[in-house]
XYZ file of C-alpha atoms in Angstrom:
653
model
C -15.465 -14.749 -7.395
C -18.177 -12.579 -9.055
C -20.321 -15.685 -9.492
C -19.984 -16.384 -5.771
C -21.442 -12.980 -4.902
C -24.292 -13.530 -7.360
C -25.225 -17.082 -6.388
C -24.766 -16.968 -2.602
C -26.502 -13.785 -1.496
C -28.324 -15.417 1.413
C -25.209 -17.207 2.651
C -23.262 -13.925 2.611
C -25.880 -12.332 4.875
C -25.395 -15.091 7.439
C -21.586 -14.859 7.601
C -19.971 -13.547 10.799
C -18.453 -10.022 10.484
C -14.874 -11.317 10.567
C -15.576 -13.944 7.888
C -17.209 -11.322 5.668
C -14.223 -9.017 6.123
C -11.935 -11.825 5.014
C -14.159 -12.378 1.974
C -13.857 -8.690 1.051
C -10.095 -8.794 1.460
C -9.983 -11.642 -1.055
C -11.340 -9.237 -3.708
C -9.333 -6.187 -2.607
C -8.554 -4.227 -5.808
C -4.972 -3.510 -4.696
C -3.890 -6.452 -2.569
C -5.731 -9.190 -4.497
C -7.049 -8.087 -7.899
C -4.101 -5.992 -9.055
C -1.462 -8.466 -7.894
C -3.051 -11.800 -8.801
C -5.882 -11.232 -11.294
C -5.193 -8.144 -13.412
C -3.319 -9.041 -16.621
C -2.864 -5.376 -17.605
C -0.503 -4.596 -14.741
C 0.817 -1.043 -15.048
C -0.061 -0.651 -18.750
C -2.061 2.442 -19.612
C -4.588 1.658 -22.323
C -4.773 4.986 -24.157
C -7.723 5.898 -26.425
C -5.909 4.834 -29.607
C -4.928 1.528 -28.062
C -8.487 0.966 -26.856
C -9.817 1.501 -30.394
C -7.169 -0.276 -32.443
C -5.880 -3.141 -30.298
C -7.374 -6.048 -28.308
C -6.424 -4.306 -25.045
C -9.537 -2.176 -25.469
C -11.686 -5.126 -24.385
C -10.412 -4.742 -20.808
C -11.458 -1.105 -20.277
C -14.760 0.739 -20.622
C -15.534 4.047 -22.353
C -13.889 5.979 -19.510
C -10.670 3.968 -19.667
C -11.460 2.216 -16.359
C -10.689 -1.470 -15.980
C -13.828 -3.531 -16.525
C -12.765 -6.094 -13.958
C -13.196 -3.527 -11.173
C -16.345 -1.921 -12.574
C -18.050 -5.310 -12.832
C -17.021 -6.463 -9.378
C -17.753 -3.318 -7.355
C -21.604 -3.396 -7.665
C -21.627 -6.936 -6.297
C -19.342 -6.005 -3.381
C -21.378 -2.860 -2.676
C -24.664 -4.755 -2.694
C -23.364 -7.475 -0.384
C -21.863 -5.000 2.115
C -24.809 -2.653 2.422
C -27.371 -5.440 2.391
C -25.639 -6.787 5.485
C -25.679 -3.295 6.984
C -29.433 -2.944 6.411
C -29.954 -6.384 7.935
C -28.320 -5.172 11.173
C -24.820 -6.599 10.702
C -22.272 -3.792 11.234
C -19.419 -3.119 8.834
C -15.886 -3.113 10.198
C -13.253 -0.493 9.434
C -11.455 -2.959 7.187
C -14.669 -3.292 5.150
C -14.798 0.456 4.579
C -11.146 0.357 3.592
C -11.875 -2.130 0.808
C -14.899 -0.104 -0.339
C -12.798 3.079 -0.500
C -10.214 1.249 -2.597
C -12.932 0.125 -4.986
C -14.177 3.712 -5.304
C -10.659 4.757 -6.244
C -10.101 1.841 -8.618
C -13.136 2.885 -10.691
C -11.967 6.564 -10.620
C -15.050 7.884 -8.831
C -14.068 10.446 -6.138
C -17.691 11.315 -5.367
C -18.394 7.680 -4.522
C -15.421 7.714 -2.134
C -16.927 10.734 -0.371
C -20.299 8.972 -0.023
C -18.644 5.910 1.517
C -16.701 8.165 3.907
C -19.859 9.941 5.047
C -21.621 6.612 5.498
C -19.252 5.936 8.374
C -21.086 8.678 10.291
C -24.339 6.748 9.878
C -22.752 3.532 11.116
C -21.167 5.365 14.081
C -17.645 4.528 12.968
C -16.537 8.151 12.672
C -14.572 8.262 15.929
C -12.851 4.949 15.213
C -11.021 6.240 12.158
C -7.252 5.953 12.263
C -4.444 7.359 10.149
C -4.451 4.486 7.664
C -8.163 5.030 6.944
C -7.583 8.756 6.436
C -4.790 7.856 4.029
C -7.073 5.530 2.081
C -9.736 8.235 1.862
C -7.197 10.794 0.617
C -6.016 8.372 -2.056
C -9.516 7.508 -3.270
C -10.967 11.033 -2.971
C -8.124 12.724 -4.862
C -6.956 9.760 -7.012
C -3.346 9.776 -5.862
C -2.519 6.157 -6.723
C -1.498 5.054 -10.250
C -4.263 2.422 -10.251
C -6.852 5.064 -9.382
C -5.867 7.113 -12.442
C -5.623 3.923 -14.562
C -1.901 4.792 -15.049
C -3.120 7.719 -17.165
C -0.822 10.692 -16.629
C -1.757 12.533 -19.818
C -5.231 13.487 -18.566
C -3.990 14.207 -15.033
C -1.491 16.939 -15.778
C -2.162 20.341 -14.270
C -3.483 22.687 -16.972
C -3.081 26.475 -16.778
C -6.811 26.989 -17.267
C -7.441 25.125 -13.994
C -5.237 27.592 -12.059
C -7.378 30.639 -12.773
C -9.523 30.718 -9.601
C -6.438 30.803 -7.344
C -5.451 34.314 -6.236
C -1.772 33.476 -6.458
C -1.990 33.055 -10.246
C -4.288 35.999 -11.020
C -1.417 38.314 -12.143
C -0.555 35.894 -14.949
C -4.047 35.898 -16.446
C -5.585 38.515 -18.694
C -8.956 38.440 -20.452
C -7.205 37.663 -23.730
C -5.048 34.735 -22.646
C -7.815 33.319 -20.444
C -10.260 33.249 -23.347
C -7.559 31.690 -25.524
C -6.932 28.947 -22.973
C -10.637 28.270 -22.603
C -11.034 28.063 -26.357
C -8.150 25.580 -26.581
C -9.696 23.510 -23.813
C -13.072 23.572 -25.564
C -11.549 22.548 -28.903
C -9.710 19.638 -27.304
C -12.869 18.426 -25.546
C -15.006 18.868 -28.640
C -12.661 16.887 -30.894
C -12.198 13.918 -28.567
C -14.468 10.961 -29.188
C -13.462 9.137 -26.015
C -14.310 9.919 -22.395
C -10.932 9.098 -20.883
C -10.092 11.225 -17.860
C -13.730 12.209 -17.283
C -15.953 11.604 -14.277
C -17.685 8.201 -14.652
C -20.482 9.387 -12.385
C -21.503 12.181 -14.783
C -22.890 10.288 -17.768
C -24.845 13.177 -19.313
C -22.201 15.895 -19.186
C -18.487 16.366 -19.792
C -16.720 16.764 -16.460
C -12.989 16.143 -16.337
C -11.610 14.725 -13.122
C -8.791 17.282 -12.941
C -11.376 20.082 -12.961
C -13.008 18.411 -9.951
C -9.685 18.113 -8.089
C -8.448 21.681 -8.614
C -9.946 23.085 -5.372
C -7.810 23.402 -2.240
C -10.526 23.471 0.419
C -11.387 19.715 0.347
C -7.720 18.814 0.835
C -7.363 21.343 3.660
C -10.433 19.894 5.347
C -9.254 16.276 5.344
C -5.602 17.011 6.126
C -6.481 19.536 8.844
C -9.052 17.244 10.467
C -6.606 14.360 10.769
C -3.922 16.642 12.186
C -6.219 18.484 14.626
C -7.576 15.228 16.041
C -4.006 14.320 16.946
C -3.811 11.252 14.778
C -0.321 9.847 14.442
C 0.638 10.838 10.909
C 2.442 8.431 8.598
C 4.515 8.763 5.466
C 1.704 7.142 3.484
C -0.771 9.799 4.644
C 1.657 12.694 4.037
C 2.506 11.454 0.529
C -1.188 11.191 -0.349
C -1.727 14.746 0.917
C 1.245 16.011 -1.120
C -0.172 14.613 -4.366
C -3.655 15.923 -3.488
C -2.228 19.422 -3.019
C -0.225 19.101 -6.231
C -3.472 18.440 -8.140
C -4.517 22.016 -7.276
C -1.376 23.467 -8.868
C -0.408 25.543 -5.804
C 3.073 24.246 -5.070
C 3.437 26.484 -1.998
C 1.059 24.116 -0.195
C 3.247 21.158 -1.185
C 6.323 22.899 0.159
C 4.469 23.800 3.374
C 3.590 20.138 3.998
C 7.191 19.149 3.367
C 8.418 21.760 5.838
C 5.813 20.934 8.487
C 6.594 17.189 8.467
C 10.203 16.913 7.288
C 11.615 20.439 7.866
C 12.645 20.730 4.213
C 12.800 24.435 3.423
C 12.677 25.881 -0.102
C 13.783 29.479 -0.593
C 14.563 31.578 -3.629
C 13.473 30.976 -7.202
C 14.683 28.491 -9.780
C 14.272 31.088 -12.553
C 16.742 33.536 -11.016
C 19.240 30.821 -10.164
C 19.247 31.475 -6.389
C 17.095 28.472 -5.460
C 18.078 26.984 -2.126
C 16.791 23.742 -0.579
C 17.934 23.202 2.985
C 17.026 21.234 6.072
C 15.725 17.766 6.608
C 14.408 16.273 9.817
C 16.442 13.286 10.985
C 15.160 12.545 14.483
C 13.021 9.579 13.442
C 12.956 6.618 15.781
C 13.579 3.143 14.338
C 10.372 1.843 12.768
C 8.711 5.251 12.800
C 5.811 5.489 10.292
C 7.084 8.951 9.315
C 10.568 7.765 8.359
C 11.214 8.668 4.681
C 11.465 5.885 2.124
C 11.514 5.726 -1.656
C 7.759 6.408 -1.526
C 8.602 10.044 -0.680
C 10.911 10.276 -3.705
C 8.184 8.889 -5.964
C 5.702 11.391 -4.524
C 8.045 14.325 -5.150
C 8.445 13.240 -8.785
C 4.649 13.033 -9.164
C 3.961 16.400 -7.489
C 6.467 18.498 -9.395
C 6.243 16.474 -12.604
C 2.472 16.889 -12.928
C 2.964 20.668 -12.684
C 5.710 20.751 -15.305
C 8.435 21.677 -12.794
C 10.950 19.034 -13.854
C 14.052 21.054 -12.912
C 12.658 21.698 -9.438
C 11.851 18.013 -9.075
C 15.429 17.021 -9.911
C 16.857 19.444 -7.335
C 14.424 18.292 -4.666
C 15.130 14.624 -5.377
C 18.871 15.206 -5.196
C 18.556 16.960 -1.822
C 16.168 14.439 -0.219
C 18.156 11.425 -1.418
C 21.381 12.961 -0.050
C 19.906 13.935 3.334
C 18.199 10.610 4.015
C 20.675 8.460 2.062
C 17.992 7.056 -0.203
C 18.958 5.781 -3.652
C 16.771 7.210 -6.409
C 14.974 4.185 -7.922
C 14.543 3.747 -11.650
C 10.769 4.186 -11.364
C 11.289 7.805 -10.275
C 13.314 8.574 -13.395
C 10.776 6.802 -15.577
C 7.995 8.956 -14.141
C 9.977 12.146 -14.701
C 10.631 11.041 -18.276
C 6.916 10.611 -18.944
C 6.007 13.941 -17.337
C 8.653 15.691 -19.416
C 7.248 14.100 -22.567
C 3.710 15.179 -21.630
C 4.603 18.790 -20.845
C 6.766 19.218 -23.950
C 3.893 18.197 -26.225
C 2.769 21.015 -28.563
C -0.509 21.641 -26.756
C 0.940 21.692 -23.235
C 3.927 23.816 -24.282
C 1.632 26.338 -25.956
C -0.622 26.563 -22.894
C 2.284 27.322 -20.537
C 3.706 29.792 -23.042
C 0.426 31.738 -23.087
C 0.318 32.294 -19.305
C 4.135 32.525 -18.859
C 4.154 31.275 -15.263
C 7.824 31.049 -14.161
C 9.199 27.562 -13.695
C 6.436 25.788 -15.634
C 7.828 25.965 -19.184
C 10.187 23.199 -20.253
C 12.953 23.177 -22.817
C 12.096 21.178 -25.909
C 15.039 18.829 -25.206
C 13.945 18.044 -21.632
C 13.182 14.432 -22.559
C 16.662 13.943 -24.000
C 18.297 15.516 -20.945
C 16.439 13.231 -18.539
C 17.173 10.204 -20.724
C 20.905 10.972 -20.740
C 20.932 11.605 -16.986
C 19.118 8.468 -15.904
C 21.075 6.123 -18.202
C 24.496 7.449 -17.177
C 26.427 7.038 -13.889
C 25.708 7.189 -11.000
C 22.055 6.269 -11.667
C 22.462 3.735 -14.507
C 18.724 3.121 -14.882
C 17.796 0.459 -17.418
C 14.809 1.611 -19.497
C 12.047 -0.846 -20.273
C 9.797 -1.020 -23.289
C 7.331 1.640 -21.965
C 10.229 4.074 -21.635
C 11.482 3.280 -25.133
C 7.916 3.856 -26.336
C 8.041 7.422 -24.983
C 11.585 8.079 -26.183
C 11.067 6.805 -29.737
C 7.848 8.800 -30.142
C 9.664 11.904 -28.928
C 12.534 11.286 -31.364
C 10.161 10.879 -34.309
C 8.134 13.965 -33.435
C 11.324 16.007 -33.031
C 12.677 14.891 -36.424
C 15.457 12.662 -35.052
C 14.494 9.992 -37.555
C 17.765 8.108 -37.860
C 18.189 7.658 -34.100
C 14.568 6.486 -33.761
C 14.925 3.928 -36.545
C 18.125 2.576 -35.053
C 16.413 2.032 -31.685
C 13.498 0.296 -33.406
C 15.915 -2.117 -35.046
C 17.619 -2.716 -31.683
C 14.232 -3.552 -30.120
C 13.444 -6.243 -32.680
C 14.678 -9.079 -30.359
C 12.130 -7.963 -27.756
C 9.383 -8.286 -30.347
C 10.590 -11.808 -31.219
C 10.794 -12.692 -27.523
C 7.131 -11.862 -26.961
C 6.155 -14.054 -29.891
C 8.296 -16.950 -28.635
C 6.721 -16.674 -25.167
C 3.289 -17.106 -26.696
C 4.438 -20.017 -28.809
C 5.828 -21.800 -25.764
C 2.724 -21.185 -23.619
C 0.062 -21.915 -26.224
C 0.258 -25.765 -26.298
C -0.195 -26.006 -22.506
C -3.027 -23.500 -22.523
C -4.788 -25.253 -25.407
C -4.439 -28.664 -23.767
C -5.846 -27.403 -20.471
C -8.795 -25.950 -22.328
C -9.327 -29.184 -24.249
C -9.035 -31.484 -21.248
C -10.703 -29.514 -18.456
C -12.505 -26.710 -20.340
C -10.529 -24.236 -18.231
C -6.961 -23.559 -17.097
C -5.562 -23.099 -13.578
C -5.767 -19.497 -12.375
C -2.003 -18.968 -12.384
C -1.584 -20.432 -15.870
C -4.498 -18.378 -17.206
C -3.037 -15.167 -15.757
C 0.386 -15.991 -17.219
C -1.157 -16.662 -20.640
C -3.232 -13.463 -20.608
C -0.260 -11.363 -19.478
C 1.929 -12.739 -22.273
C -0.841 -12.197 -24.805
C -1.448 -8.609 -23.693
C 2.260 -7.786 -23.656
C 2.497 -9.025 -27.230
C -0.545 -6.944 -28.212
C 0.999 -3.933 -26.477
C 4.302 -4.350 -28.330
C 2.555 -4.906 -31.669
C 0.391 -1.802 -31.296
C 3.385 0.306 -30.253
C 5.459 -0.748 -33.261
C 2.523 -0.139 -35.599
C 2.093 3.349 -34.119
C 5.802 4.083 -34.579
C 5.629 3.112 -38.238
C 2.557 5.248 -38.761
C 4.320 8.271 -37.252
C 7.538 7.493 -39.091
C 6.160 7.313 -42.617
C 4.146 10.477 -42.045
C 7.268 12.392 -41.031
C 9.437 11.206 -43.909
C 8.388 13.570 -46.666
C 10.164 15.672 -49.223
C 10.673 19.339 -48.259
C 7.842 21.633 -49.309
C 8.610 25.300 -48.639
C 5.257 26.964 -48.168
C 4.704 30.518 -46.977
C 4.126 30.899 -43.277
C 5.827 29.914 -40.000
C 5.286 26.176 -40.442
C 8.665 24.452 -41.003
C 9.230 22.123 -43.968
C 8.740 18.418 -43.511
C 11.666 16.130 -43.015
C 13.801 15.108 -45.943
C 15.346 11.641 -45.485
C 19.073 11.376 -45.806
C 20.676 8.975 -48.249
C 21.557 6.551 -45.445
C 17.968 6.490 -44.162
C 16.326 5.958 -47.538
C 18.789 3.333 -48.779
C 19.694 1.392 -45.632
C 17.495 1.912 -42.572
C 14.043 1.967 -44.184
C 14.631 -1.299 -46.118
C 15.962 -2.891 -42.918
C 12.831 -1.870 -41.018
C 10.554 -3.171 -43.762
C 12.403 -6.488 -43.824
C 12.490 -6.865 -40.013
C 8.873 -5.923 -39.269
C 6.885 -7.067 -42.279
C 4.039 -8.326 -40.113
C 3.486 -4.870 -38.586
C 3.503 -2.760 -41.731
C 0.517 -1.873 -43.892
C 0.083 -3.750 -47.150
C 0.796 -0.570 -49.136
C 3.949 1.353 -48.212
C 5.154 4.597 -49.704
C 7.701 7.212 -48.686
C 9.494 10.010 -50.468
C 13.151 10.220 -51.457
C 15.123 13.011 -53.161
C 14.356 11.682 -56.642
C 10.683 10.857 -56.193
C 8.340 8.564 -54.293
C 8.845 4.894 -53.516
C 5.533 3.080 -53.449
C 5.073 -0.665 -53.418
C 2.437 -3.190 -52.486
C 3.288 -6.637 -51.297
C 1.969 -9.648 -53.148
C -0.290 -12.454 -52.027
C 2.555 -14.623 -50.802
C 4.152 -11.840 -48.736
C 3.921 -11.617 -44.987
C 0.576 -10.456 -43.663
C 0.577 -6.768 -42.826
C -0.927 -5.023 -39.825
C -4.627 -4.568 -40.524
C -6.188 -2.739 -37.612
C -9.931 -2.581 -37.279
C -11.422 0.351 -35.402
C -13.722 -0.673 -32.569
C -12.158 -4.118 -32.692
C -14.784 -5.581 -30.355
C -17.338 -5.358 -33.167
C -15.138 -7.189 -35.687
C -15.995 -10.829 -36.327
C -12.879 -12.950 -36.484
C -12.439 -16.444 -37.882
C -11.324 -19.067 -35.393
C -8.297 -21.000 -36.624
C -6.504 -24.179 -35.729
C -2.941 -23.030 -36.189
C -0.814 -20.647 -34.125
C -1.835 -17.289 -35.568
C -0.176 -14.294 -33.887
C -1.450 -11.535 -36.140
C -3.084 -8.619 -34.337
C -6.567 -9.203 -35.718
C -6.788 -12.855 -34.657
C -4.321 -13.083 -31.778
C -7.063 -13.107 -29.153
C -8.946 -15.987 -30.744
C -7.478 -18.880 -28.783
C -9.482 -18.582 -25.596
C -11.952 -15.747 -26.199
C -13.639 -16.176 -29.546
C -16.743 -18.256 -29.912
C -17.731 -17.224 -33.432
C -16.517 -19.718 -35.985
C -16.316 -19.467 -39.723
C -15.928 -22.808 -41.483
C -16.777 -21.778 -45.022
C -13.105 -21.785 -45.976
C -11.305 -23.824 -48.573
C -8.100 -25.617 -47.726
C -5.790 -22.862 -48.981
C -7.837 -20.116 -47.292
C -7.814 -22.007 -44.012
C -4.059 -22.406 -44.266
C -3.636 -18.696 -44.987
C -5.979 -17.725 -42.163
C -4.059 -20.003 -39.825
C -0.965 -17.890 -40.384
C 1.259 -20.565 -41.895
C 2.551 -18.094 -44.500
C 3.540 -15.415 -41.988
C 7.298 -15.466 -42.297
C 8.168 -12.579 -39.993
C 6.453 -14.031 -36.947
C 7.695 -17.549 -37.750
C 4.855 -19.331 -35.917
C 5.148 -23.047 -35.547
C 2.005 -24.284 -37.211
C 0.369 -26.958 -35.101
C -0.279 -30.001 -37.226
C -3.814 -31.345 -36.875
C -2.722 -34.909 -36.267
C 0.041 -33.824 -33.853
C -2.422 -31.674 -31.956
C -4.848 -34.582 -31.701
C -2.062 -36.727 -30.263
C -1.332 -34.110 -27.610
C -5.005 -33.874 -26.750
C -5.170 -37.657 -26.504
C -2.181 -37.756 -24.167
C -3.729 -35.253 -21.801
C -6.985 -37.219 -21.919
C -5.144 -40.433 -20.993
C -5.352 -42.572 -24.159
C -2.922 -45.496 -24.088
C -1.160 -47.352 -26.886
C -3.867 -49.978 -27.224
C -6.477 -47.334 -27.761
C -4.308 -45.843 -30.473
C -4.035 -49.182 -32.274
C -7.801 -49.546 -32.150
C -8.088 -46.057 -33.529
C -5.774 -46.907 -36.450
C -7.857 -49.976 -37.255
C -10.950 -47.851 -37.122
C -9.277 -45.417 -39.501
C -8.723 -48.189 -42.057
C -12.370 -49.153 -41.818
C -13.322 -45.505 -42.150
C -11.314 -45.271 -45.396
C -13.379 -48.123 -46.825
C -16.547 -46.409 -45.657
C -15.411 -43.224 -47.412
C -15.122 -45.042 -50.745
C -18.590 -46.577 -50.324
C -20.034 -43.214 -49.287
C -18.453 -41.466 -52.268
C -19.985 -43.990 -54.682
C -23.429 -43.607 -53.130
C -23.332 -39.792 -53.227
C -21.866 -39.590 -56.704
C -18.667 -37.811 -55.641
C -15.045 -38.584 -56.242
C -12.941 -40.117 -53.475
C -10.793 -36.950 -53.245
C -13.852 -34.762 -52.646
C -15.143 -37.090 -49.967
C -11.707 -37.203 -48.282
C -11.541 -33.386 -48.204
C -15.017 -33.293 -46.716
C -13.992 -35.755 -44.010
C -10.812 -33.802 -43.228
C -12.836 -30.649 -42.909
C -15.189 -32.226 -40.374
C -12.177 -33.550 -38.521
C -10.693 -30.053 -38.267
C -13.997 -28.730 -36.955
C -13.971 -31.367 -34.226
C -10.453 -30.437 -33.093
C -11.390 -26.772 -33.182
C -14.334 -27.376 -30.875
C -11.954 -29.034 -28.430
C -9.638 -26.017 -28.475
C -12.264 -23.323 -28.122
């Protein structure tokens, strides 16, 4: 699709308005790209993952998906070139443009597109759905618009200072302390995740841009005063936009104005009361509550650290409207609890001491126990286990974390088996047609990225785990001693982990026990360890013939074009991953692979017989060639096999 926009600029200008609108809808970042072309899905590529795993190739320096950033300039050029040529843009065209502005996390661009509707005289044709799209893009209320990044979109106490409601909680001392903490965090970060992509020459965090209430009041009030029929989609977008400011009274006012849900009392004093709930919705009403409202409530209160309030509000709304709380709501609350119980966030809320914003250190465990027990019975996925295991390790619950890691080993094997089953078909499509069908390519890339995601997560767990397992050192000061492993951990669980995940551990492993330090380095014949390379896009990898699933060469099947053939037979075999025991890859035999390639290319049995006869003649030619060049027959045979492998490799890549 990008090539179409580049190569057919004149044809696009001549399209009718309805045909052009259909063309834009085919590259809609939500309805088309996210559903059918984005292999990342709902995975958040954090800064560490972008630096140390192949997933970093799909995002730019701001953490924004490259697929959207590369496609938007072409869509923008085509749309506004038509506008300058006298062809008007329809409302559906502006809707797609607003979604692109949100997908690249640029709220200022969304505002420019919105104001452009005044120039094109489309201002009075706006409806509720267009207002909802503008609210989403302007205040980044959708998960795609924040790149599924909740860590950089939490409400910080330092952003609440301009509001009069929070002035009593700030003093010159704690305000300067918060600003110093914010400066230290910004100064130490090497990435630009969570920052404004439109401000290349300065540091401007998106949450600092979204902390003001007046832009939300302007959009929400304009839509309401012009008597537009409000919808649940529009109200939910407004709720999240107000929650970005940190003033939860505005969120509760919107809930009362539209759904008559009244909040009285305080959760700190124990007299909190949530009453009401409008029920006079006609069948098919756009304001009728759905699970979208429950998800919005979890986002609003969770981003402000008010997890207890969120649980009470969810319980009341689900009971009034008879809506089951979906698992995604609990998963979001779990992540917000993990974010706000981090050392930095907990210290920030402790400094200002705003009631209702500080969480108990065991909030993650409480939510985990609640959502996995009746009546909710939510089944956590791997992203939720990622959060839970990291929380267990950081809170010194080492034995429980290691037991979960061992229980998740089948999932790790499953990802590897999926790749092994998909690779032959993908390789044959590449060899026969030089490309794969779109659906098969998306399935292959999704499986590959899920495996990379799982591998990076396990490697991160091991890094955290071995750092926490230390012998106790009682030093003066408030800092507690490091964790001392129990006898069961040091003698049973750690050896089990090392045996189960050899391919994800560093080559040198050491940890402390009561009697000393265990340090060992695996030999040459041992399973290949996890060798991460920072800024992996700059690392040159050797293309291989066999099924290599190690992290540093796992992306080489359909992406790499840099080959390294100066390898001996044993080195090629080792690089191909045939000695990796933990991953158990089925090494693709060269001759078997050639047979599969021949089958897809349509070679029959007669052609194979002719090929065998030609092989016999080639053997005689090899002997003659060896005598002429003064080499032995074995050397000439190895040379021929090497050229043969290069030929098959060119077919695969």
